[in-house]
Amino acid sequence: DIQMTQSPSSLSASVGDRVTITCRASQSISSYLNWYQQKPGKAPKLLIYAASSLQSGVPSRFSGSGSGTDFTLTISSLQPEDFATYYCQQSYSLFTFGPGTKVDIK
Amino acid sequence: EVQLVESGGGLVQPGGSLRLSCAASGFTFSSYAMSWVRQAPGKGLEWVSAISGSGGSTYYADSVKGRFTISRDNSKNTLYLQMNSLRAEDTAVYYCAKDREEYCGGDCPADVWGKGTTVTVSS
């Protein structure tokens, strides 16, 4: 089974900050890496698929990069509505989510 | 509008059974693989099961294999999850989700999610 890790597990940031979240797979998953945003009490929302493709309707301040085992989600300028938990997910072999990264207000 | 609405959650005793349903609308249901994902209270997301558009292929997480069965009725645009031999650790909000692309070969992310239904396993 493919295991996913994320770092940090949580971070505090201010509006306007550049935020970077890292995701690592236990084996190479090529570019089969997706990112989701989840707010409390809500369903997850797809942000990035195939490591770097922006889902329709998602603001361009979100971007993804990486391949193989190491991936990054970047928010270029954090907005108030971006405070949430972010999950990576591999879809190379079935599906596995990372443990999540909670982004809260500094 | 693409919509997924889960139902069937509730309180069940350990060892009991429950069947979840997910009613889909706004898209050609039979063209899309579907998944169930769960989230235990205060915890992260866990993929549970997936099924191809035709229903001919099914996939399960090791944690539910042999206890849960995913199925679909394309004539009713409905996805199901039959859960047997339930355990306390199955307590979670269960989400159904639609593949982002038609006829995807099992590696597509989910682009539409329902609001979830809550399953509580407790005596």
PDB file of C-alpha atoms in Angstrom:
ATOM      1  CA  ASP A   1       0.000   0.000   0.000  1.00  0.00           C
ATOM      2  CA  ILE A   2       1.110   3.534  -0.728  1.00  0.00           C
ATOM      3  CA  GLN A   3       1.432   5.768   2.317  1.00  0.00           C
ATOM      4  CA  MET A   4       1.164   9.541   2.168  1.00  0.00           C
ATOM      5  CA  THR A   5       2.695  12.059   4.561  1.00  0.00           C
ATOM      6  CA  GLN A   6       2.194  15.804   4.755  1.00  0.00           C
ATOM      7  CA  SER A   7       4.166  18.582   6.373  1.00  0.00           C
ATOM      8  CA  PRO A   8       3.577  20.586   8.338  1.00  0.00           C
ATOM      9  CA  SER A   9       0.562  19.115  10.137  1.00  0.00           C
ATOM     10  CA  SER A  10      -0.556  22.645  10.899  1.00  0.00           C
ATOM     11  CA  LEU A  11       0.567  26.184  10.275  1.00  0.00           C
ATOM     12  CA  SER A  12      -0.442  29.685  11.228  1.00  0.00           C
ATOM     13  CA  ALA A  13      -0.337  32.366   8.590  1.00  0.00           C
ATOM     14  CA  SER A  14      -1.591  35.844   7.853  1.00  0.00           C
ATOM     15  CA  VAL A  15      -3.692  37.133   4.988  1.00  0.00           C
ATOM     16  CA  GLY A  16      -1.382  37.834   2.081  1.00  0.00           C
ATOM     17  CA  ASP A  17       1.228  35.275   3.097  1.00  0.00           C
ATOM     18  CA  ARG A  18       2.669  32.752   0.686  1.00  0.00           C
ATOM     19  CA  VAL A  19       1.936  29.268   2.020  1.00  0.00           C
ATOM     20  CA  THR A  20       3.576  26.008   0.985  1.00  0.00           C
ATOM     21  CA  ILE A  21       2.438  22.519   1.985  1.00  0.00           C
ATOM     22  CA  THR A  22       4.455  19.422   1.194  1.00  0.00           C
ATOM     23  CA  CYS A  23       3.198  15.918   0.466  1.00  0.00           C
ATOM     24  CA  ARG A  24       5.367  12.821   0.137  1.00  0.00           C
ATOM     25  CA  ALA A  25       4.462   9.365  -1.168  1.00  0.00           C
ATOM     26  CA  SER A  26       6.068   6.151   0.081  1.00  0.00           C
ATOM     27  CA  GLN A  27       6.812   5.155  -3.524  1.00  0.00           C
ATOM     28  CA  SER A  28       6.757   6.831  -6.887  1.00  0.00           C
ATOM     29  CA  ILE A  29       3.252   7.809  -7.987  1.00  0.00           C
ATOM     30  CA  SER A  30       4.255   9.691 -11.131  1.00  0.00           C
ATOM     31  CA  SER A  31       1.868  12.677 -11.246  1.00  0.00           C
ATOM     32  CA  TYR A  32      -1.157  10.901  -9.764  1.00  0.00           C
ATOM     33  CA  LEU A  33      -1.465  13.403  -6.948  1.00  0.00           C
ATOM     34  CA  ASN A  34      -4.501  15.510  -6.081  1.00  0.00           C
ATOM     35  CA  TRP A  35      -5.129  18.251  -3.531  1.00  0.00           C
ATOM     36  CA  TYR A  36      -8.368  18.941  -1.674  1.00  0.00           C
ATOM     37  CA  GLN A  37      -9.502  21.721   0.632  1.00  0.00           C
ATOM     38  CA  GLN A  38     -11.939  21.025   3.450  1.00  0.00           C
ATOM     39  CA  LYS A  39     -13.638  23.507   5.745  1.00  0.00           C
ATOM     40  CA  PRO A  40     -15.238  22.434   9.040  1.00  0.00           C
ATOM     41  CA  GLY A  41     -18.516  20.602   8.564  1.00  0.00           C
ATOM     42  CA  LYS A  42     -18.207  20.685   4.779  1.00  0.00           C
ATOM     43  CA  ALA A  43     -17.326  18.184   2.080  1.00  0.00           C
ATOM     44  CA  PRO A  44     -13.860  18.293   0.536  1.00  0.00           C
ATOM     45  CA  LYS A  45     -13.308  20.419  -2.550  1.00  0.00           C
ATOM     46  CA  LEU A  46     -10.953  19.440  -5.366  1.00  0.00           C
ATOM     47  CA  LEU A  47      -8.295  22.100  -5.954  1.00  0.00           C
ATOM     48  CA  ILE A  48      -5.510  20.491  -7.995  1.00  0.00           C
ATOM     49  CA  TYR A  49      -5.423  17.217  -9.931  1.00  0.00           C
ATOM     50  CA  ALA A  50      -2.605  15.395 -11.705  1.00  0.00           C
ATOM     51  CA  ALA A  51      -0.103  17.234  -9.478  1.00  0.00           C
ATOM     52  CA  SER A  52      -0.329  20.599 -11.211  1.00  0.00           C
ATOM     53  CA  SER A  53      -3.652  21.011 -13.048  1.00  0.00           C
ATOM     54  CA  LEU A  54      -5.998  23.600 -11.586  1.00  0.00           C
ATOM     55  CA  GLN A  55      -9.588  22.399 -11.180  1.00  0.00           C
ATOM     56  CA  SER A  56     -12.152  24.573 -12.941  1.00  0.00           C
ATOM     57  CA  GLY A  57     -13.332  27.459 -10.791  1.00  0.00           C
ATOM     58  CA  VAL A  58     -10.406  27.335  -8.383  1.00  0.00           C
ATOM     59  CA  PRO A  59      -8.537  30.652  -7.976  1.00  0.00           C
ATOM     60  CA  SER A  60      -5.175  30.908  -9.688  1.00  0.00           C
ATOM     61  CA  ARG A  61      -3.429  31.675  -6.383  1.00  0.00           C
ATOM     62  CA  PHE A  62      -3.478  27.897  -5.845  1.00  0.00           C
ATOM     63  CA  SER A  63      -0.805  25.908  -7.630  1.00  0.00           C
ATOM     64  CA  GLY A  64       0.694  22.459  -7.426  1.00  0.00           C
ATOM     65  CA  SER A  65       4.000  20.961  -8.449  1.00  0.00           C
ATOM     66  CA  GLY A  66       6.057  17.817  -8.180  1.00  0.00           C
ATOM     67  CA  SER A  67       6.267  14.284  -9.499  1.00  0.00           C
ATOM     68  CA  GLY A  68       7.493  10.926  -8.326  1.00  0.00           C
ATOM     69  CA  THR A  69       7.360  11.050  -4.538  1.00  0.00           C
ATOM     70  CA  ASP A  70       7.523  14.742  -3.611  1.00  0.00           C
ATOM     71  CA  PHE A  71       4.777  17.272  -4.195  1.00  0.00           C
ATOM     72  CA  THR A  72       3.911  20.812  -3.164  1.00  0.00           C
ATOM     73  CA  LEU A  73       0.749  22.870  -2.867  1.00  0.00           C
ATOM     74  CA  THR A  74       1.346  26.611  -2.876  1.00  0.00           C
ATOM     75  CA  ILE A  75      -1.070  29.407  -2.070  1.00  0.00           C
ATOM     76  CA  SER A  76       0.570  32.544  -3.439  1.00  0.00           C
ATOM     77  CA  SER A  77      -1.350  35.076  -1.357  1.00  0.00           C
ATOM     78  CA  LEU A  78      -3.483  33.656   1.428  1.00  0.00           C
ATOM     79  CA  GLN A  79      -7.057  34.944   1.532  1.00  0.00           C
ATOM     80  CA  PRO A  80      -9.512  34.812   4.451  1.00  0.00           C
ATOM     81  CA  GLU A  81     -11.524  32.062   2.748  1.00  0.00           C
ATOM     82  CA  ASP A  82      -8.404  29.858   2.452  1.00  0.00           C
ATOM     83  CA  PHE A  83      -8.231  29.015   6.146  1.00  0.00           C
ATOM     84  CA  ALA A  84      -9.037  25.318   6.038  1.00  0.00           C
ATOM     85  CA  THR A  85      -7.497  21.856   6.101  1.00  0.00           C
ATOM     86  CA  TYR A  86      -5.694  20.642   2.996  1.00  0.00           C
ATOM     87  CA  TYR A  87      -5.314  16.999   2.018  1.00  0.00           C
ATOM     88  CA  CYS A  88      -3.194  15.392  -0.646  1.00  0.00           C
ATOM     89  CA  GLN A  89      -4.403  12.161  -2.258  1.00  0.00           C
ATOM     90  CA  GLN A  90      -2.638   9.638  -4.443  1.00  0.00           C
ATOM     91  CA  SER A  91      -4.619   8.018  -7.232  1.00  0.00           C
ATOM     92  CA  TYR A  92      -1.824   5.874  -8.662  1.00  0.00           C
ATOM     93  CA  SER A  93      -2.920   2.699  -6.896  1.00  0.00           C
ATOM     94  CA  LEU A  94      -6.462   2.949  -5.607  1.00  0.00           C
ATOM     95  CA  PHE A  95      -6.588   6.014  -3.366  1.00  0.00           C
ATOM     96  CA  THR A  96      -4.846   7.168  -0.209  1.00  0.00           C
ATOM     97  CA  PHE A  97      -5.177  10.507   1.528  1.00  0.00           C
ATOM     98  CA  GLY A  98      -2.477  12.282   3.441  1.00  0.00           C
ATOM     99  CA  PRO A  99      -3.169  13.146   7.098  1.00  0.00           C
ATOM    100  CA  GLY A 100      -3.964  16.769   6.321  1.00  0.00           C
ATOM    101  CA  THR A 101      -2.500  20.205   6.974  1.00  0.00           C
ATOM    102  CA  LYS A 102      -4.563  22.699   8.932  1.00  0.00           C
ATOM    103  CA  VAL A 103      -4.038  26.327   7.954  1.00  0.00           C
ATOM    104  CA  ASP A 104      -5.258  28.773  10.552  1.00  0.00           C
ATOM    105  CA  ILE A 105      -5.039  32.463  11.252  1.00  0.00           C
ATOM    106  CA  LYS A 106      -1.914  33.843  12.858  1.00  0.00           C
TER     107      LYS A 106
ATOM    108  CA  GLU B   1     -26.675  21.191 -11.489  1.00  0.00           C
ATOM    109  CA  VAL B   2     -24.647  18.154 -10.525  1.00  0.00           C
ATOM    110  CA  GLN B   3     -25.795  16.919  -7.136  1.00  0.00           C
ATOM    111  CA  LEU B   4     -25.154  13.987  -4.818  1.00  0.00           C
ATOM    112  CA  VAL B   5     -27.361  13.344  -1.789  1.00  0.00           C
ATOM    113  CA  GLU B   6     -26.462  10.653   0.724  1.00  0.00           C
ATOM    114  CA  SER B   7     -28.935   8.971   3.059  1.00  0.00           C
ATOM    115  CA  GLY B   8     -29.236   5.927   5.281  1.00  0.00           C
ATOM    116  CA  GLY B   9     -26.918   6.860   8.105  1.00  0.00           C
ATOM    117  CA  GLY B  10     -27.830   6.380  11.741  1.00  0.00           C
ATOM    118  CA  LEU B  11     -27.032   4.675  15.012  1.00  0.00           C
ATOM    119  CA  VAL B  12     -26.300   0.961  14.853  1.00  0.00           C
ATOM    120  CA  GLN B  13     -24.952  -1.533  17.364  1.00  0.00           C
ATOM    121  CA  PRO B  14     -21.565  -3.202  16.892  1.00  0.00           C
ATOM    122  CA  GLY B  15     -21.960  -6.194  14.609  1.00  0.00           C
ATOM    123  CA  GLY B  16     -24.978  -4.667  12.930  1.00  0.00           C
ATOM    124  CA  SER B  17     -25.641  -3.658   9.335  1.00  0.00           C
ATOM    125  CA  LEU B  18     -26.583  -0.505   7.499  1.00  0.00           C
ATOM    126  CA  ARG B  19     -27.080   0.417   3.842  1.00  0.00           C
ATOM    127  CA  LEU B  20     -26.150   3.865   2.626  1.00  0.00           C
ATOM    128  CA  SER B  21     -27.566   5.369  -0.546  1.00  0.00           C
ATOM    129  CA  CYS B  22     -26.381   8.226  -2.723  1.00  0.00           C
ATOM    130  CA  ALA B  23     -28.857   9.748  -5.176  1.00  0.00           C
ATOM    131  CA  ALA B  24     -27.183  11.402  -8.148  1.00  0.00           C
ATOM    132  CA  SER B  25     -28.560  14.005 -10.519  1.00  0.00           C
ATOM    133  CA  GLY B  26     -27.390  16.451 -13.164  1.00  0.00           C
ATOM    134  CA  PHE B  27     -24.999  14.147 -15.023  1.00  0.00           C
ATOM    135  CA  THR B  28     -24.930  10.863 -16.943  1.00  0.00           C
ATOM    136  CA  PHE B  29     -24.544   8.645 -13.889  1.00  0.00           C
ATOM    137  CA  SER B  30     -23.581   5.461 -15.729  1.00  0.00           C
ATOM    138  CA  SER B  31     -20.602   7.166 -17.372  1.00  0.00           C
ATOM    139  CA  TYR B  32     -18.802   7.904 -14.125  1.00  0.00           C
ATOM    140  CA  ALA B  33     -17.074   5.809 -11.526  1.00  0.00           C
ATOM    141  CA  MET B  34     -18.156   6.651  -7.997  1.00  0.00           C
ATOM    142  CA  SER B  35     -16.534   6.407  -4.596  1.00  0.00           C
ATOM    143  CA  TRP B  36     -17.289   6.390  -0.888  1.00  0.00           C
ATOM    144  CA  VAL B  37     -14.969   8.313   1.429  1.00  0.00           C
ATOM    145  CA  ARG B  38     -15.365   8.549   5.192  1.00  0.00           C
ATOM    146  CA  GLN B  39     -14.184  10.832   7.955  1.00  0.00           C
ATOM    147  CA  ALA B  40     -14.171   9.764  11.581  1.00  0.00           C
ATOM    148  CA  PRO B  41     -14.929  12.498  14.130  1.00  0.00           C
ATOM    149  CA  GLY B  42     -11.986  14.897  14.314  1.00  0.00           C
ATOM    150  CA  LYS B  43      -9.924  12.792  11.916  1.00  0.00           C
ATOM    151  CA  GLY B  44      -8.792  12.927   8.301  1.00  0.00           C
ATOM    152  CA  LEU B  45     -10.280  11.546   5.130  1.00  0.00           C
ATOM    153  CA  GLU B  46     -10.218   7.814   4.396  1.00  0.00           C
ATOM    154  CA  TRP B  47     -11.075   6.347   1.011  1.00  0.00           C
ATOM    155  CA  VAL B  48     -13.438   3.399   1.489  1.00  0.00           C
ATOM    156  CA  SER B  49     -14.572   1.977  -1.841  1.00  0.00           C
ATOM    157  CA  ALA B  50     -15.055   2.705  -5.536  1.00  0.00           C
ATOM    158  CA  ILE B  51     -17.077   1.260  -8.401  1.00  0.00           C
ATOM    159  CA  SER B  52     -16.802   1.643 -12.157  1.00  0.00           C
ATOM    160  CA  GLY B  53     -19.564   3.253 -14.194  1.00  0.00           C
ATOM    161  CA  SER B  54     -20.948  -0.079 -15.337  1.00  0.00           C
ATOM    162  CA  GLY B  55     -20.663  -1.582 -11.871  1.00  0.00           C
ATOM    163  CA  GLY B  56     -18.466  -4.350 -13.214  1.00  0.00           C
ATOM    164  CA  SER B  57     -15.387  -3.388 -11.213  1.00  0.00           C
ATOM    165  CA  THR B  58     -15.275  -2.701  -7.511  1.00  0.00           C
ATOM    166  CA  TYR B  59     -12.452  -1.701  -5.175  1.00  0.00           C
ATOM    167  CA  TYR B  60     -12.137  -1.622  -1.388  1.00  0.00           C
ATOM    168  CA  ALA B  61      -9.827  -0.361   1.310  1.00  0.00           C
ATOM    169  CA  ASP B  62      -8.306  -3.155   3.368  1.00  0.00           C
ATOM    170  CA  SER B  63     -10.105  -1.822   6.446  1.00  0.00           C
ATOM    171  CA  VAL B  64     -13.537  -2.682   5.002  1.00  0.00           C
ATOM    172  CA  LYS B  65     -12.815  -5.530   2.603  1.00  0.00           C
ATOM    173  CA  GLY B  66     -15.100  -8.486   3.254  1.00  0.00           C
ATOM    174  CA  ARG B  67     -17.509  -6.389   5.338  1.00  0.00           C
ATOM    175  CA  PHE B  68     -18.667  -3.637   2.978  1.00  0.00           C
ATOM    176  CA  THR B  69     -20.140  -4.001  -0.510  1.00  0.00           C
ATOM    177  CA  ILE B  70     -20.429  -1.180  -3.012  1.00  0.00           C
ATOM    178  CA  SER B  71     -23.029  -1.344  -5.768  1.00  0.00           C
ATOM    179  CA  ARG B  72     -25.012   0.904  -8.068  1.00  0.00           C
ATOM    180  CA  ASP B  73     -28.315   0.968  -9.901  1.00  0.00           C
ATOM    181  CA  ASN B  74     -27.801   3.008 -13.044  1.00  0.00           C
ATOM    182  CA  SER B  75     -31.517   2.909 -13.833  1.00  0.00           C
ATOM    183  CA  LYS B  76     -32.152   4.735 -10.570  1.00  0.00           C
ATOM    184  CA  ASN B  77     -29.015   6.922 -10.627  1.00  0.00           C
ATOM    185  CA  THR B  78     -28.170   5.626  -7.173  1.00  0.00           C
ATOM    186  CA  LEU B  79     -24.998   4.420  -5.491  1.00  0.00           C
ATOM    187  CA  TYR B  80     -25.075   2.119  -2.457  1.00  0.00           C
ATOM    188  CA  LEU B  81     -22.796   0.969   0.320  1.00  0.00           C
ATOM    189  CA  GLN B  82     -23.888  -2.117   2.242  1.00  0.00           C
ATOM    190  CA  MET B  83     -22.063  -2.193   5.541  1.00  0.00           C
ATOM    191  CA  ASN B  84     -22.044  -5.396   7.588  1.00  0.00           C
ATOM    192  CA  SER B  85     -20.269  -6.463  10.779  1.00  0.00           C
ATOM    193  CA  LEU B  86     -19.947  -2.833  11.785  1.00  0.00           C
ATOM    194  CA  ARG B  87     -17.355  -1.816  14.350  1.00  0.00           C
ATOM    195  CA  ALA B  88     -16.914   1.248  16.533  1.00  0.00           C
ATOM    196  CA  GLU B  89     -14.082   2.363  14.254  1.00  0.00           C
ATOM    197  CA  ASP B  90     -16.520   2.577  11.337  1.00  0.00           C
ATOM    198  CA  THR B  91     -18.149   5.570  13.045  1.00  0.00           C
ATOM    199  CA  ALA B  92     -17.764   8.445  10.586  1.00  0.00           C
ATOM    200  CA  VAL B  93     -19.384  10.794   8.134  1.00  0.00           C
ATOM    201  CA  TYR B  94     -19.659   8.931   4.843  1.00  0.00           C
ATOM    202  CA  TYR B  95     -19.391  10.929   1.630  1.00  0.00           C
ATOM    203  CA  CYS B  96     -20.167   9.757  -1.877  1.00  0.00           C
ATOM    204  CA  ALA B  97     -18.147  11.349  -4.642  1.00  0.00           C
ATOM    205  CA  LYS B  98     -18.131  11.421  -8.433  1.00  0.00           C
ATOM    206  CA  ASP B  99     -15.090  10.930 -10.647  1.00  0.00           C
ATOM    207  CA  ARG B 100     -13.885  14.034 -12.397  1.00  0.00           C
ATOM    208  CA  GLU B 101     -13.847  12.360 -15.821  1.00  0.00           C
ATOM    209  CA  GLU B 102     -16.089   9.962 -17.714  1.00  0.00           C
ATOM    210  CA  TYR B 103     -14.941   6.401 -18.166  1.00  0.00           C
ATOM    211  CA  CYS B 104     -11.913   6.970 -15.997  1.00  0.00           C
ATOM    212  CA  GLY B 105      -9.710   3.950 -15.445  1.00  0.00           C
ATOM    213  CA  GLY B 106      -9.661   4.166 -11.676  1.00  0.00           C
ATOM    214  CA  ASP B 107      -7.138   6.957 -11.264  1.00  0.00           C
ATOM    215  CA  CYS B 108      -9.329  10.032 -11.358  1.00  0.00           C
ATOM    216  CA  PRO B 109      -9.912  12.404  -8.470  1.00  0.00           C
ATOM    217  CA  ALA B 110     -13.414  13.237  -7.279  1.00  0.00           C
ATOM    218  CA  ASP B 111     -14.767  16.599  -8.358  1.00  0.00           C
ATOM    219  CA  VAL B 112     -18.268  16.514  -6.831  1.00  0.00           C
ATOM    220  CA  TRP B 113     -19.086  15.391  -3.314  1.00  0.00           C
ATOM    221  CA  GLY B 114     -22.289  14.996  -1.348  1.00  0.00           C
ATOM    222  CA  LYS B 115     -22.805  16.597   2.052  1.00  0.00           C
ATOM    223  CA  GLY B 116     -22.340  13.258   3.806  1.00  0.00           C
ATOM    224  CA  THR B 117     -24.373  10.992   6.071  1.00  0.00           C
ATOM    225  CA  THR B 118     -23.364  10.125   9.623  1.00  0.00           C
ATOM    226  CA  VAL B 119     -22.914   6.551  10.803  1.00  0.00           C
ATOM    227  CA  THR B 120     -22.493   5.906  14.512  1.00  0.00           C
ATOM    228  CA  VAL B 121     -21.626   2.426  15.723  1.00  0.00           C
ATOM    229  CA  SER B 122     -22.223   2.154  19.435  1.00  0.00           C
ATOM    230  CA  SER B 123     -24.024   0.015  21.992  1.00  0.00           C
TER     231      SER B 123
END
